[in-house]
Coordinates of C-alpha atoms in Angstrom, one line a residue:
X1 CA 9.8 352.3 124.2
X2 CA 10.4 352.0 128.3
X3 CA 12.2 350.0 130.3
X4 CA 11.3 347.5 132.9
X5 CA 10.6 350.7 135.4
X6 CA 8.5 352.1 132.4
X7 CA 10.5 355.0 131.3
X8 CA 11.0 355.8 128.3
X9 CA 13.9 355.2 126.5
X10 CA 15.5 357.1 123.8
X11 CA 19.1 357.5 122.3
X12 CA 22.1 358.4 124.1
X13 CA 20.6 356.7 127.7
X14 CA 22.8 354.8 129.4
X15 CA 20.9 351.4 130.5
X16 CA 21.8 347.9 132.3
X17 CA 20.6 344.7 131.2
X18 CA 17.9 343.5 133.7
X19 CA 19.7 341.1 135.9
X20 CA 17.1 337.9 134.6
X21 CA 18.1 338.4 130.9
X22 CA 22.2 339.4 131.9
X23 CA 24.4 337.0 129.9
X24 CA 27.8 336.3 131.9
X25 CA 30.0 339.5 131.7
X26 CA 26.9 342.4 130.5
X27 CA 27.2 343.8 134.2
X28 CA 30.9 344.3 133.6
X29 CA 30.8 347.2 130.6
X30 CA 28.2 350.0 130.1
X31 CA 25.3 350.2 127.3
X32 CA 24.2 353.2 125.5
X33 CA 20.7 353.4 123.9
X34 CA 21.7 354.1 119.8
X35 CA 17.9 353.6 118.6
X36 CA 14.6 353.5 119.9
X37 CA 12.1 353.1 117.0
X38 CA 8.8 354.4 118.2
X39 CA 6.7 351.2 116.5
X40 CA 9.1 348.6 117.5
X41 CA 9.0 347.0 121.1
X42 CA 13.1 346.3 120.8
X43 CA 15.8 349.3 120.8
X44 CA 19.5 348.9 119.2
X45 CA 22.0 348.9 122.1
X46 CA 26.0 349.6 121.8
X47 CA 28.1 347.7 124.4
X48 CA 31.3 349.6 125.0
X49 CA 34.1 347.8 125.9
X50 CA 37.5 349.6 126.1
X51 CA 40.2 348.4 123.0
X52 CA 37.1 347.0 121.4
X53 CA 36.8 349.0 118.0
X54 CA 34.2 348.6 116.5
X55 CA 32.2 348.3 119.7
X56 CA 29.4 345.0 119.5
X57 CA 25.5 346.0 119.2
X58 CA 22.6 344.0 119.6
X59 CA 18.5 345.0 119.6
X60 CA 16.6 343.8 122.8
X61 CA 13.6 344.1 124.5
X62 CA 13.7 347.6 125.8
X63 CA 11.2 345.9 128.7
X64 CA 14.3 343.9 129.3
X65 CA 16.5 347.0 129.7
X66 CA 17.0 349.4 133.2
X67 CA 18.0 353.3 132.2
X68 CA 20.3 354.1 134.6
X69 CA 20.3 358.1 136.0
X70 CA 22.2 361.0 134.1

Protein backbone atom coordinates (compact mmCIF):
# COMPACT_ATOMS: atom_id res chain seq x y z
CA UNK A 1 0.00 0.00 0.00
CA UNK A 2 1.49 3.88 -0.46
CA UNK A 3 0.19 6.99 0.09
CA UNK A 4 -0.63 9.83 -2.18
CA UNK A 5 3.40 10.66 -2.19
CA UNK A 6 3.81 6.82 -2.97
CA UNK A 7 5.37 5.46 0.05
CA UNK A 8 4.62 2.77 1.44
CA UNK A 9 2.63 2.36 4.26
CA UNK A 10 2.75 -0.11 6.88
CA UNK A 11 1.63 -0.36 10.68
CA UNK A 12 2.55 1.86 13.34
CA UNK A 13 3.01 5.07 10.62
CA UNK A 14 1.57 7.98 11.63
CA UNK A 15 -0.43 9.50 8.49
CA UNK A 16 -2.92 12.68 7.68
CA UNK A 17 -5.95 12.46 5.78
CA UNK A 18 -5.23 14.18 2.35
CA UNK A 19 -6.75 17.53 2.72
CA UNK A 20 -9.51 16.64 -0.47
CA UNK A 21 -10.90 13.54 1.35
CA UNK A 22 -10.58 15.50 5.22
CA UNK A 23 -14.02 15.34 6.85
CA UNK A 24 -14.54 18.45 9.35
CA UNK A 25 -12.33 17.87 12.50
CA UNK A 26 -9.67 14.79 10.86
CA UNK A 27 -6.88 17.59 10.91
CA UNK A 28 -7.54 18.17 14.56
CA UNK A 29 -6.33 14.45 16.06
CA UNK A 30 -3.54 12.12 14.77
CA UNK A 31 -3.96 8.68 12.78
CA UNK A 32 -1.81 5.61 13.16
CA UNK A 33 -1.62 2.95 10.41
CA UNK A 34 -3.03 -0.52 12.46
CA UNK A 35 -3.14 -2.66 8.98
CA UNK A 36 -1.91 -2.52 5.65
CA UNK A 37 -2.98 -5.73 3.81
CA UNK A 38 -0.55 -6.25 1.06
CA UNK A 39 -3.63 -7.32 -1.69
CA UNK A 40 -5.98 -4.71 -0.51
CA UNK A 41 -5.75 -1.03 -1.93
CA UNK A 42 -7.37 0.33 1.63
CA UNK A 43 -5.40 0.13 5.15
CA UNK A 44 -7.34 0.17 8.74
CA UNK A 45 -6.65 3.45 10.43
CA UNK A 46 -7.02 4.32 14.35
CA UNK A 47 -8.06 7.93 15.12
CA UNK A 48 -6.82 8.89 18.57
CA UNK A 49 -8.64 11.22 20.24
CA UNK A 50 -7.73 11.85 24.05
CA UNK A 51 -10.73 10.47 26.69
CA UNK A 52 -12.01 8.58 23.70
CA UNK A 53 -11.66 4.80 24.81
CA UNK A 54 -12.10 2.80 22.57
CA UNK A 55 -10.48 4.97 19.98
CA UNK A 56 -12.80 5.03 16.43
CA UNK A 57 -11.20 3.17 13.21
CA UNK A 58 -12.09 3.19 9.76
CA UNK A 59 -10.31 1.53 6.35
CA UNK A 60 -9.52 4.10 3.59
CA UNK A 61 -7.81 4.44 0.54
CA UNK A 62 -4.24 4.39 1.55
CA UNK A 63 -3.82 6.70 -1.87
CA UNK A 64 -6.04 8.98 0.15
CA UNK A 65 -3.60 8.97 3.09
CA UNK A 66 -0.12 11.27 3.75
CA UNK A 67 2.62 9.35 6.13
CA UNK A 68 3.84 11.95 8.05
CA UNK A 69 7.96 11.77 9.16
CA UNK A 70 9.10 9.65 12.24
Amino acid sequence: MYDANGRALKPGDRVRIHPEWQDPGDDDFEHIVIEAPANSPRVLIRTLIPDFDPSPTERIQANQLIRLPD
